[in-house]
mmCIF file of N, CA and C in Angstrom:
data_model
loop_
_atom_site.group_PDB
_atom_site.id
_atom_site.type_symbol
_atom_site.label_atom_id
_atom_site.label_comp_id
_atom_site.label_asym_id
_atom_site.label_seq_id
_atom_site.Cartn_x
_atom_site.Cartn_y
_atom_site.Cartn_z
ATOM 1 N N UNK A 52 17.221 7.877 44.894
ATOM 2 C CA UNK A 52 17.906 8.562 43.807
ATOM 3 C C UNK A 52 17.773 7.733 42.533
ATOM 4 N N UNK A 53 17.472 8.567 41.312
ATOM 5 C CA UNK A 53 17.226 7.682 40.036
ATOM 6 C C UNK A 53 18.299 8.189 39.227
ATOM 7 N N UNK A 54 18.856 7.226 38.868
ATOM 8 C CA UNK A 54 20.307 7.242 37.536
ATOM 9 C C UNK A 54 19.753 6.718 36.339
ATOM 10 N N UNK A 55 19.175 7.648 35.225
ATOM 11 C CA UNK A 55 19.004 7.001 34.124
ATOM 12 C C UNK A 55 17.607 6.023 34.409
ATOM 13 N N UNK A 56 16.971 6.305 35.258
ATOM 14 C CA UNK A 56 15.750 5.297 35.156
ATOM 15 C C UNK A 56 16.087 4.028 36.297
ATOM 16 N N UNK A 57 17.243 3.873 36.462
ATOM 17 C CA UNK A 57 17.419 2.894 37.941
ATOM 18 C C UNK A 57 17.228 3.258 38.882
ATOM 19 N N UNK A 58 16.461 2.320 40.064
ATOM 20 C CA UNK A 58 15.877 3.214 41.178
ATOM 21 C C UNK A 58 17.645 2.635 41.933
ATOM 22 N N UNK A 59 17.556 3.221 43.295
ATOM 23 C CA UNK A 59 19.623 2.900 44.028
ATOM 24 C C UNK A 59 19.633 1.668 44.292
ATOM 25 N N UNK A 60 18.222 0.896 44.379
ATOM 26 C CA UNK A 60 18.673 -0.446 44.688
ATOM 27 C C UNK A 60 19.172 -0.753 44.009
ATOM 28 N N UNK A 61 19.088 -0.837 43.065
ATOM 29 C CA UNK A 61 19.711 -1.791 41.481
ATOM 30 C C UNK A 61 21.118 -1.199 41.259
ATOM 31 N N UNK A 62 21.128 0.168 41.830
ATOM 32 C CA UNK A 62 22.715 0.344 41.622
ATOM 33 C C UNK A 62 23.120 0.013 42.160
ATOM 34 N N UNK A 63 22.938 0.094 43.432
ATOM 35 C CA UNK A 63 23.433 -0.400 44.749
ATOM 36 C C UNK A 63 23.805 -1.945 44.329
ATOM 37 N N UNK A 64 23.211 -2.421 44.187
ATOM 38 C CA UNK A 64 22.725 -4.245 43.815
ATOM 39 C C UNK A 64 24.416 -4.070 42.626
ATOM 40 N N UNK A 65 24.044 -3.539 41.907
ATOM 41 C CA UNK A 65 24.694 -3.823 40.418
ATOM 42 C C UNK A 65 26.327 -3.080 40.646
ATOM 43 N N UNK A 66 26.878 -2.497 41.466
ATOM 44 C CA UNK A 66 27.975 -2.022 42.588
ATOM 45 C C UNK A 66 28.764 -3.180 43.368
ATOM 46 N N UNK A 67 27.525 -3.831 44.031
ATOM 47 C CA UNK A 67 28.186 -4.947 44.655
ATOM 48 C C UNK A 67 28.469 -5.977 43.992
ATOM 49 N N UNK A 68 27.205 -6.261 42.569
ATOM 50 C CA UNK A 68 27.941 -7.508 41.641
ATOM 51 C C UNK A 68 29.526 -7.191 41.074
ATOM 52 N N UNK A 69 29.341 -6.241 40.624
ATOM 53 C CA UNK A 69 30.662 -5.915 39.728
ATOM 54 C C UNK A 69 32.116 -5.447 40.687
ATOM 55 N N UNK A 70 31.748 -5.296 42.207
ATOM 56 C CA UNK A 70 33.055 -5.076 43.371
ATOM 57 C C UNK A 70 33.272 -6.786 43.263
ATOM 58 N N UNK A 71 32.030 -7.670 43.023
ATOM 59 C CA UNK A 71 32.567 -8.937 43.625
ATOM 60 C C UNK A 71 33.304 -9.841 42.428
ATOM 61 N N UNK A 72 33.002 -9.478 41.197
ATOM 62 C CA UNK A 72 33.617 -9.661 39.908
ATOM 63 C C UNK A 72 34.729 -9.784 39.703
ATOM 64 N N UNK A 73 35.476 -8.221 40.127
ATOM 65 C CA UNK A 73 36.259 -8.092 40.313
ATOM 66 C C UNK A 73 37.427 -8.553 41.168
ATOM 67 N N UNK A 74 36.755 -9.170 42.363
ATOM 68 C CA UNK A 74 37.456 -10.046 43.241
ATOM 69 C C UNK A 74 37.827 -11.384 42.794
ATOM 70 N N UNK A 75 37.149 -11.614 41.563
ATOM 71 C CA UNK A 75 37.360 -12.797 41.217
ATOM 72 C C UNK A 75 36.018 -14.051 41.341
ATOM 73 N N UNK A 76 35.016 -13.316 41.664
ATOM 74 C CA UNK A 76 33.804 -14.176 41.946
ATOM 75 C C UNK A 76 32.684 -14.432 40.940
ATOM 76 N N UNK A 77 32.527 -15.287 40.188
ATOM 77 C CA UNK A 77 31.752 -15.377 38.812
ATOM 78 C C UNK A 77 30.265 -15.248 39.889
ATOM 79 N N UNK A 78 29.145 -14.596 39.252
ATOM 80 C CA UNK A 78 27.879 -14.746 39.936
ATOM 81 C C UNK A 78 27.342 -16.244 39.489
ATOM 82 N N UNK A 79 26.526 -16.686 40.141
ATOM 83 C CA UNK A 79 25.931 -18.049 40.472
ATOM 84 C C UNK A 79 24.907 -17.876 39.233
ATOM 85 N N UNK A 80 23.611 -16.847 39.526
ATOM 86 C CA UNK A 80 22.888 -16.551 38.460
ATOM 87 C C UNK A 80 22.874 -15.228 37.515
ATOM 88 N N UNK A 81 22.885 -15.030 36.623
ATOM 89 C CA UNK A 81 22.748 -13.684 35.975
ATOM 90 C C UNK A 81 23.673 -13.551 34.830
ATOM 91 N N UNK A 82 23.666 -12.337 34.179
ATOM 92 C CA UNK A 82 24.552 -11.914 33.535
ATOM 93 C C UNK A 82 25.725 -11.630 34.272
ATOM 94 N N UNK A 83 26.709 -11.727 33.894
ATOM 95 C CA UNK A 83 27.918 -10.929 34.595
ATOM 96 C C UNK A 83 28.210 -9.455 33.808
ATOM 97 N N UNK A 84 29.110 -8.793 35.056
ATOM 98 C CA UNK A 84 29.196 -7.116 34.498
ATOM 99 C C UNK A 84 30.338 -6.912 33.707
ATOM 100 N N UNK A 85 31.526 -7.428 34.018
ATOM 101 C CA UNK A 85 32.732 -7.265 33.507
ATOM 102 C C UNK A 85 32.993 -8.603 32.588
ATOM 103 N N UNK A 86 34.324 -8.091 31.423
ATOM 104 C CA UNK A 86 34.281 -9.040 30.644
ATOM 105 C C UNK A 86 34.729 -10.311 30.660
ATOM 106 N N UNK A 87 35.733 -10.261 31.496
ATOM 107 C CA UNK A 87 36.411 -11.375 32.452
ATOM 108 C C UNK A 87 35.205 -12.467 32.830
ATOM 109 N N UNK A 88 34.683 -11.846 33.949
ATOM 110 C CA UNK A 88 33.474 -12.953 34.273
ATOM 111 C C UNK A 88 32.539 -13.440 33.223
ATOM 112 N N UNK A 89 32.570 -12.503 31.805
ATOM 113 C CA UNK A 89 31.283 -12.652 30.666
ATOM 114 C C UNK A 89 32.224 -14.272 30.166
ATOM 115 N N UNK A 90 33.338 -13.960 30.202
ATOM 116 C CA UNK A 90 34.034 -14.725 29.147
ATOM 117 C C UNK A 90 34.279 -16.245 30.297
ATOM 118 N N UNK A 91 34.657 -16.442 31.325
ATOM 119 C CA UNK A 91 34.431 -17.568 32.301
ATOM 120 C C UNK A 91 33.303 -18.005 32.223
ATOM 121 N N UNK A 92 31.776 -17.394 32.015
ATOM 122 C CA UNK A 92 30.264 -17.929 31.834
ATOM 123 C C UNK A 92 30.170 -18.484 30.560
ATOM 124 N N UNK A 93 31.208 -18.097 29.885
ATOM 125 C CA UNK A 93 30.645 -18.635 28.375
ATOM 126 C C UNK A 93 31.268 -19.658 28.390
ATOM 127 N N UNK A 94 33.161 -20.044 28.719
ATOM 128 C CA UNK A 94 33.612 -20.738 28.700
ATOM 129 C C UNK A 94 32.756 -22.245 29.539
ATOM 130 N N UNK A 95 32.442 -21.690 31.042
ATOM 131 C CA UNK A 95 31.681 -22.426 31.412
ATOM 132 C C UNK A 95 29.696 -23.385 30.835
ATOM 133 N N UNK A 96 29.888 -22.398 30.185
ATOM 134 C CA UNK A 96 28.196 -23.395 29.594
ATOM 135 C C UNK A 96 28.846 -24.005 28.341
ATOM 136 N N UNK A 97 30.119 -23.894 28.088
ATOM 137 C CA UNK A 97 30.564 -24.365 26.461
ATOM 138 C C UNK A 97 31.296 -26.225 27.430
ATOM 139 N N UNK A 98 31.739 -25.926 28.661
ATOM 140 C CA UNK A 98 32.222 -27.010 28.840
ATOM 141 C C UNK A 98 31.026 -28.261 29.510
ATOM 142 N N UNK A 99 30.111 -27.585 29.768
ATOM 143 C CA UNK A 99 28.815 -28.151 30.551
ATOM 144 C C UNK A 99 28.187 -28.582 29.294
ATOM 145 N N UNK A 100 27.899 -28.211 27.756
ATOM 146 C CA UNK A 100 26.985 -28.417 26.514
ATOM 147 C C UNK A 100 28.455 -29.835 26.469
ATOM 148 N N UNK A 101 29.980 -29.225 26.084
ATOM 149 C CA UNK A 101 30.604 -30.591 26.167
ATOM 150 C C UNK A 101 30.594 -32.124 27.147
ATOM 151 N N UNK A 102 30.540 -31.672 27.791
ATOM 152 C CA UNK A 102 30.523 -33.046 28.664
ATOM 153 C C UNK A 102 29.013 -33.541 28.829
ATOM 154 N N UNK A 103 28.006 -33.068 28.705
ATOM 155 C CA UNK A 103 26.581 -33.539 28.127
ATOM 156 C C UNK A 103 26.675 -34.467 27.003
ATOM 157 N N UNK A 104 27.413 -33.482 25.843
ATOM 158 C CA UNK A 104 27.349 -34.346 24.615
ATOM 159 C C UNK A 104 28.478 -35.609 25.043
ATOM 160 N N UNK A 105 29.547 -35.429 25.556
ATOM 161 C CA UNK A 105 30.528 -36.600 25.748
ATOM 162 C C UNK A 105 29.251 -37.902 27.155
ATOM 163 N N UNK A 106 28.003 -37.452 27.841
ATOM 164 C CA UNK A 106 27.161 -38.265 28.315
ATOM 165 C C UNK A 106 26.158 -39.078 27.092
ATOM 166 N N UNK A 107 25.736 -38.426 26.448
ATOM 167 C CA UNK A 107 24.526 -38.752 25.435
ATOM 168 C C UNK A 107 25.901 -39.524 24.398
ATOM 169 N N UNK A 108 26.986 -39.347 23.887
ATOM 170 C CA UNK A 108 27.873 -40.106 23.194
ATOM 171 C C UNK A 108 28.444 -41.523 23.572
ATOM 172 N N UNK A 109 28.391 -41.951 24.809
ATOM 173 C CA UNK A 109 28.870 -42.600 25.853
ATOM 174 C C UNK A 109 27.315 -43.779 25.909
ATOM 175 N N UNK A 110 26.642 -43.151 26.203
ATOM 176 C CA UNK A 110 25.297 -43.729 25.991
ATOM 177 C C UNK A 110 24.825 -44.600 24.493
ATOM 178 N N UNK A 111 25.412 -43.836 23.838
ATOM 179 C CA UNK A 111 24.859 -44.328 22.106
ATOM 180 C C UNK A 111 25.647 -45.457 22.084
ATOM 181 N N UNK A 112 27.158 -45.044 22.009
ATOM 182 C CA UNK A 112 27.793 -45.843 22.134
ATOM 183 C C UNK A 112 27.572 -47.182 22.631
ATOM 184 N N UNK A 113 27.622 -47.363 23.844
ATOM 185 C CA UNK A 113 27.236 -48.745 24.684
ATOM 186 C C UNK A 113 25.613 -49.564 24.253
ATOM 187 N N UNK A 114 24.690 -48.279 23.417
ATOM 188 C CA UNK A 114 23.573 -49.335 23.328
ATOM 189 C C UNK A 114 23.979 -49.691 22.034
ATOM 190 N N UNK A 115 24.763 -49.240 20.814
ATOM 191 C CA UNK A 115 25.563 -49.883 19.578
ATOM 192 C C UNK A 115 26.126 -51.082 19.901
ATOM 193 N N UNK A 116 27.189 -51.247 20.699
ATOM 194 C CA UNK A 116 28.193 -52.022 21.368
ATOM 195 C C UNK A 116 26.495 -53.188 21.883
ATOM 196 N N UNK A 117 25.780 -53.163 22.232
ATOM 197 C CA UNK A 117 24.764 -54.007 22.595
ATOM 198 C C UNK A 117 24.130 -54.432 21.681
ATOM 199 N N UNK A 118 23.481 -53.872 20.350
ATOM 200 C CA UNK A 118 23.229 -54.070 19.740
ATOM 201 C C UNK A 118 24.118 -55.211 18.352
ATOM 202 N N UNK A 119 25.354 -54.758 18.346
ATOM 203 C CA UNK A 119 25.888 -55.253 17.388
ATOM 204 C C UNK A 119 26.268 -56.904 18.164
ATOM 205 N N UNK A 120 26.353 -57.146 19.315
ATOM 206 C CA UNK A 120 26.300 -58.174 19.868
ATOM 207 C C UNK A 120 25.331 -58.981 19.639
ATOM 208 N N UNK A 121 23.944 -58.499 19.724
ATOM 209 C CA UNK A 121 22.989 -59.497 19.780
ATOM 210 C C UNK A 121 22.958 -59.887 18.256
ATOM 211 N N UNK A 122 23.217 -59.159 16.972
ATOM 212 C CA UNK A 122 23.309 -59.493 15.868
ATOM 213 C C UNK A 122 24.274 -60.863 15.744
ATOM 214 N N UNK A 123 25.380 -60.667 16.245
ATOM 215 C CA UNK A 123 26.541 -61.794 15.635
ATOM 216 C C UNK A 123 26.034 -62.980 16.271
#
């Protein structure tokens, strides 16, 4: 059966993402369907870009802290 150009797998497929959404289950890969899960994916890559930058900051840091040592 075709809906709009989707063959049923994909509905089928895209049925079970958004039943499991709803349960409360963010998908691992993909877009998410509902806005709930859109807004947990975003929150989530915003806290993953933070704590990267708080790694690469942490890093600068300590080779400064090394550097200004060997000066004095």
């Amino acid at each position: 059966m075709i809906i709009s150009g989707a063959c049923s797998s994909a509905v089928s497929r895209w049925r079970k993402q958004y039943l499991a959404e709803l349960g409360g289950q963010t998908p691992e890969s993909g877009k998410a369907l509902t806005s709930e899960q859109q807004t947990i994916q975003l929150l989530e890559k915003q806290l993953w870009r933070a704590q990267r930058d708080n790694e690469i900051l942490k890093k600068a840091t300590a080779l400064f802290a090394v550097d200004n040592h060997q000066v004095i």
